[in-house]
Amino acid sequence: MSLLYSSNMAKVVMNHGAGGETMQDFLSKHIVSHFPKMSSDVPLNSLDDSAVVDGIVFTTDGHTVKPLFFPGGDIGSLSVAGTVNDIAVMGARPLALSCAVILEEGLDIDVVDRVMDSVGKTSALCGVPVATGDTKVVESGAVEKMILVTSAIGRRSEHLDHNISVASGYRKIDSGWLTDDNVRDGDAVIVSGTLGDHGVSLLSFREGYGFESVVKSDVAPLNGMIENVLKKGGAVTMKDPTRGGLANTLNEWSSKSGIGIELNESDIPLKDAVVNACDLLGIDPLSIGNEGKAVIACVPEMADEIVKILRAHPLGKDASLIGYASSKTKHVTIRTTVGGKRILEPPIGDPVPRIC
Amino acid sequence: MSLLYSSNMAKVVMNHGAGGETMQDFLSKHIVSHFPKMSSDVPLNSLDDSAVVDGIVFTTDGHTVKPLFFPGGDIGSLSVAGTVNDIAVMGARPLALSCAVILEEGLDIDVVDRVMDSVGKTSALCGVPVATGDTKVVESGAVEKMILVTSAIGRRSEHLDHNISVASGYRKIDSGWLTDDNVRDGDAVIVSGTLGDHGVSLLSFREGYGFESVVKSDVAPLNGMIENVLKKGGAVTMKDPTRGGLANTLNEWSSKSGIGIELNESDIPLKDAVVNACDLLGIDPLSIGNEGKAVIACVPEMADEIVKILRAHPLGKDASLIGYASSKTKHVTIRTTVGGKRILEPPIGDPVPRIC
């Protein structure tokens, strides 16, 4: 860790916001450390997807994606989906969104209309209304076009108790929520679809590599699909693998749960174009952010049922069981297709900047 | 209205975020119009300080103040106080804050530490913890130093029913919340202290006019003081007069409640330095944003008691009864010290840009 971040590094760098280990360290040292300790079911210092305060699930997300419009989505759909997903993966039902808009003076009002139309349409799609907002304008040059910050509130899903009781039929569950520290030896790890689509599409579109014609962003609100999983039951934790991708999600689970995870490379769903693009660009598709995928850990006895439920949903048709938690290792490891084994390191950051 | 905003104006301008009539029109046409309609106690389209959804009071605020540190406060204290105040003026008890940070690459980490320390100290001061957050970094030039977006959740204050029942002893109260449309003929209008301090201090500091040595920003969380008012009872609505100042607050009340308001100029508390600075700069202290003041409308029978309660609090020592709602006018009018009368127009925007 000391190699990633030293006290001599006195300036903010891109990786401080890139979702990996450098960010976690920066947040702990320079953000969270200044805030008074609070007692809550899921507090800030657990750095989970959402906090739970007095029964209210609460989350916030800043969006600085570049460009504002990209294949498969835009900053509006991204904001709504990303924030709704942070609530849903806690096992909660999102109730309402807030939308704070920072605009650059001189921006075409047509751009504002298009983005807000997308916010509205995505809000309608997932059934989570925008309840409150704020709009600021700064002079040209003080922000690049537009920043959106969405927050959301939710309540414990009416199906979460059922989900946990199904899991409890097989082993003791320590937390009443789907928190990062819930993973135990033998738990199955499932992804709801192909990984890396959002980051590759965005990077390719931005840099003109051409892969974006076959790979679009997966941006989508997952609350409906996740609700189906809760109704089936047996999940112990979930996460939407945004900045830092699957590698970040699984290393967070591994670290917070104190358990290793063993994956089978051949079971990880990846589009050919994503693999090709990542080979060409020298980046790991498992460290790239996704915006419409869930990673789910569940008791192994329910794994097949959960994969089936996911595949029955349009957003989960490529769902796959990719591995198991294991006390035999402390790392996240991948059994490669040629029979070897490699460690999936916690990423320092996301290899693609400003993707969300 | 058509003079303020026409469809030919195809670019975002500073006044679209400056809190006045131009902003209201912009929000209605280009932001809120795109969002699906929702049913809630206090919905988005009422453009009140906070929304109330399923019993949860919810608000958000983007902060782009320039510079980050100013006499009496900084972007951290401003964010916490402003967001907590938006919850408190609804008659609610703030429970928790979220804090989304957008940082410019290359910013001194020391600046991040100082701002977050201020967020933490203000959070501790008002007893509202930061429960969740998000941090993004963008490349140099894509944002100016730092933007903070805070959201907050709260619950109906345990004293709001008492407050409304005291008011109901004198006249019928139509809303169960302290909403902008609650003002009726004869209601008293009270401010909790001197007006214009924040905007004048900030503008003076930024431009080097020198008034900031005697006028500091009033930034302060008001939840404690407001709780005292609710315990006394009789308030019908409250607002923190931020962007657009008292002029904006009272014109919003007047417009949403369908009633005029008559003020006595000599009763409006203004620091001499603020009056002098505003004279020199040709701006109206009543149209400048405040960050630590409440404007309260109450049934007239409770006005003296509420002023007394406010004055007993360190943040309310200059509280003053400044006028009454009146069905004799549709406007907000001021009886001047020389015996004349002028209309306090709804401001087009705040005369001081980027003060919050």
Short mmCIF file of C-alpha atoms in Angstrom, two decimals, chain B residues 94-285:
data_model
loop_
_atom_site.label_atom_id
_atom_site.label_comp_id
_atom_site.label_asym_id
_atom_site.label_seq_id
_atom_site.Cartn_x
_atom_site.Cartn_y
_atom_site.Cartn_z
CA PRO B 94 -32.00 16.07 9.76
CA LEU B 95 -30.75 12.49 10.23
CA ALA B 96 -27.77 12.08 7.94
CA LEU B 97 -25.82 13.68 5.11
CA SER B 98 -24.22 12.36 1.95
CA CYS B 99 -21.15 14.03 0.53
CA ALA B 100 -20.14 13.72 -3.13
CA VAL B 101 -16.79 15.30 -3.96
CA ILE B 102 -15.54 16.20 -7.44
CA LEU B 103 -11.83 17.02 -7.37
CA GLU B 104 -9.54 18.55 -9.97
CA GLU B 105 -6.39 16.57 -10.65
CA GLY B 106 -3.42 18.45 -9.23
CA LEU B 107 -5.34 20.03 -6.35
CA ASP B 108 -3.30 20.14 -3.14
CA ILE B 109 -4.38 17.26 -0.92
CA ASP B 110 -4.03 19.69 1.96
CA VAL B 111 -7.01 21.60 0.51
CA VAL B 112 -9.05 18.38 0.49
CA ASP B 113 -8.08 17.77 4.11
CA ARG B 114 -9.03 21.29 5.20
CA VAL B 115 -12.40 21.17 3.46
CA MET B 116 -13.24 17.68 4.75
CA ASP B 117 -12.18 18.71 8.23
CA SER B 118 -14.66 21.57 7.97
CA VAL B 119 -17.38 19.19 6.72
CA GLY B 120 -16.67 16.97 9.73
CA LYS B 121 -16.62 19.82 12.25
CA THR B 122 -19.86 21.33 10.96
CA SER B 123 -21.44 17.89 10.87
CA ALA B 124 -20.45 17.38 14.53
CA LEU B 125 -21.64 20.88 15.45
CA CYS B 126 -25.16 20.29 14.16
CA GLY B 127 -25.26 16.61 15.13
CA VAL B 128 -25.90 15.34 11.60
CA PRO B 129 -23.40 12.65 10.56
CA VAL B 130 -22.07 12.06 7.05
CA ALA B 131 -23.39 8.59 6.26
CA THR B 132 -22.35 8.02 2.66
CA GLY B 133 -20.22 9.61 -0.02
CA ASP B 134 -18.59 9.43 -3.40
CA THR B 135 -15.35 10.85 -4.76
CA LYS B 136 -14.47 11.53 -8.38
CA VAL B 137 -11.34 13.08 -9.85
CA VAL B 138 -11.31 14.80 -13.24
CA GLU B 139 -8.36 16.04 -15.21
CA SER B 140 -7.03 19.53 -14.71
CA GLY B 141 -9.34 22.10 -16.28
CA ALA B 142 -12.46 19.90 -16.21
CA VAL B 143 -13.54 21.37 -12.89
CA GLU B 144 -12.25 24.36 -10.95
CA LYS B 145 -10.56 22.89 -7.86
CA MET B 146 -13.51 21.25 -6.14
CA ILE B 147 -17.26 20.84 -6.20
CA LEU B 148 -19.16 19.42 -3.23
CA VAL B 149 -22.68 18.07 -3.51
CA THR B 150 -24.39 17.24 -0.25
CA SER B 151 -27.76 15.59 0.17
CA ALA B 152 -29.60 14.97 3.39
CA ILE B 153 -32.40 12.89 4.76
CA GLY B 154 -34.58 13.77 7.70
CA ARG B 155 -37.77 12.90 9.48
CA ARG B 156 -40.67 15.04 10.58
CA SER B 157 -39.63 16.79 13.77
CA GLU B 158 -41.30 15.45 16.89
CA HIS B 159 -42.22 19.10 17.61
CA LEU B 160 -43.87 19.88 14.27
CA ASP B 161 -47.29 18.61 15.31
CA HIS B 162 -47.13 20.79 18.42
CA ASN B 163 -46.03 23.77 16.31
CA ILE B 164 -48.92 23.32 13.89
CA SER B 165 -51.42 22.71 16.66
CA VAL B 166 -50.43 26.02 18.29
CA ALA B 167 -50.91 27.77 14.94
CA SER B 168 -54.22 25.93 14.42
CA GLY B 169 -55.48 27.41 17.65
CA TYR B 170 -55.62 30.73 15.81
CA ARG B 171 -56.49 29.78 12.22
CA LYS B 172 -56.89 26.78 9.93
CA ILE B 173 -53.56 25.41 8.62
CA ASP B 174 -53.91 23.66 5.24
CA SER B 175 -50.62 21.76 5.08
CA GLY B 176 -49.08 19.37 7.57
CA TRP B 177 -45.63 20.67 6.60
CA LEU B 178 -44.01 24.12 6.62
CA THR B 179 -44.45 24.60 2.88
CA ASP B 180 -44.17 27.79 0.83
CA ASP B 181 -47.93 27.90 0.17
CA ASN B 182 -48.95 28.18 3.82
CA VAL B 183 -48.93 31.98 4.24
CA ARG B 184 -52.28 33.71 4.89
CA ASP B 185 -53.54 37.26 5.39
CA GLY B 186 -52.18 38.75 8.60
CA ASP B 187 -49.36 36.24 9.17
CA ALA B 188 -46.24 37.79 10.66
CA VAL B 189 -42.90 37.62 8.84
CA ILE B 190 -39.77 37.30 10.97
CA VAL B 191 -36.09 37.11 10.03
CA SER B 192 -33.61 35.51 12.40
CA GLY B 193 -30.87 38.11 11.92
CA THR B 194 -29.04 40.53 9.64
CA LEU B 195 -29.35 39.99 5.90
CA GLY B 196 -26.79 40.04 3.10
CA ASP B 197 -23.73 39.22 5.22
CA HIS B 198 -22.73 36.09 3.28
CA GLY B 199 -22.96 37.56 -0.20
CA VAL B 200 -21.32 40.89 0.68
CA SER B 201 -18.51 39.22 2.58
CA LEU B 202 -17.81 36.79 -0.23
CA LEU B 203 -18.00 39.37 -3.01
CA SER B 204 -15.85 41.80 -1.06
CA PHE B 205 -13.24 39.17 -0.23
CA ARG B 206 -13.15 37.93 -3.81
CA GLU B 207 -12.87 41.38 -5.35
CA GLY B 208 -10.75 42.95 -2.60
CA TYR B 209 -13.22 45.70 -1.61
CA GLY B 210 -12.26 45.45 2.06
CA PHE B 211 -15.72 45.12 3.62
CA GLU B 212 -14.94 41.52 4.56
CA SER B 213 -12.89 42.76 7.51
CA VAL B 214 -16.14 43.82 9.19
CA VAL B 215 -18.68 41.52 7.53
CA LYS B 216 -18.15 37.78 7.67
CA SER B 217 -20.28 35.08 6.11
CA ASP B 218 -23.13 34.00 8.36
CA VAL B 219 -22.82 30.33 7.33
CA ALA B 220 -24.30 28.21 10.14
CA PRO B 221 -26.53 25.18 10.61
CA LEU B 222 -29.87 26.36 11.97
CA ASN B 223 -31.47 23.08 13.00
CA GLY B 224 -31.03 23.72 16.73
CA MET B 225 -32.53 27.22 16.60
CA ILE B 226 -35.40 26.08 14.38
CA GLU B 227 -36.18 23.22 16.77
CA ASN B 228 -36.65 25.83 19.50
CA VAL B 229 -39.17 27.68 17.32
CA LEU B 230 -41.13 24.47 16.70
CA LYS B 231 -41.19 23.74 20.43
CA LYS B 232 -42.71 27.19 21.01
CA GLY B 233 -45.16 26.78 18.12
CA GLY B 234 -47.14 28.90 15.68
CA ALA B 235 -44.88 28.93 12.59
CA VAL B 236 -46.64 28.27 9.29
CA THR B 237 -43.64 28.27 6.99
CA MET B 238 -39.87 28.84 7.03
CA LYS B 239 -37.13 29.23 4.48
CA ASP B 240 -33.41 29.85 4.48
CA PRO B 241 -32.98 32.83 2.16
CA THR B 242 -30.02 31.64 0.08
CA ARG B 243 -29.70 32.50 -3.64
CA GLY B 244 -31.84 35.57 -4.39
CA GLY B 245 -32.05 36.44 -0.68
CA LEU B 246 -35.09 37.71 1.19
CA ALA B 247 -36.57 39.10 -2.04
CA ASN B 248 -36.65 35.63 -3.57
CA THR B 249 -37.98 33.92 -0.43
CA LEU B 250 -40.84 36.34 0.09
CA ASN B 251 -41.81 36.47 -3.58
CA GLU B 252 -41.90 32.66 -3.65
CA TRP B 253 -44.17 32.63 -0.61
CA SER B 254 -46.29 35.40 -2.10
CA SER B 255 -46.62 33.61 -5.41
CA LYS B 256 -47.22 30.11 -4.04
CA SER B 257 -49.54 31.29 -1.25
CA GLY B 258 -51.35 33.84 -3.46
CA ILE B 259 -50.93 36.67 -0.96
CA GLY B 260 -49.06 39.97 -0.70
CA ILE B 261 -46.52 40.82 1.98
CA GLU B 262 -45.93 44.29 3.48
CA LEU B 263 -42.55 44.97 5.11
CA ASN B 264 -41.26 47.87 7.18
CA GLU B 265 -37.82 48.83 5.95
CA SER B 266 -36.73 50.13 9.34
CA ASP B 267 -37.40 46.72 10.90
CA ILE B 268 -35.19 44.78 8.49
CA PRO B 269 -31.89 44.05 10.25
CA LEU B 270 -28.92 45.08 8.10
CA LYS B 271 -25.33 45.69 9.17
CA ASP B 272 -24.08 49.21 8.33
CA ALA B 273 -21.16 47.75 6.39
CA VAL B 274 -23.57 45.67 4.30
CA VAL B 275 -25.67 48.74 3.52
CA ASN B 276 -22.55 50.73 2.62
CA ALA B 277 -21.12 47.97 0.46
CA CYS B 278 -24.42 47.49 -1.35
CA ASP B 279 -24.77 51.26 -1.92
CA LEU B 280 -21.28 51.35 -3.38
CA LEU B 281 -21.79 48.29 -5.57
CA GLY B 282 -25.32 49.17 -6.63
CA ILE B 283 -26.84 45.92 -5.41
CA ASP B 284 -29.81 45.24 -3.14
CA PRO B 285 -28.92 43.55 0.16
#
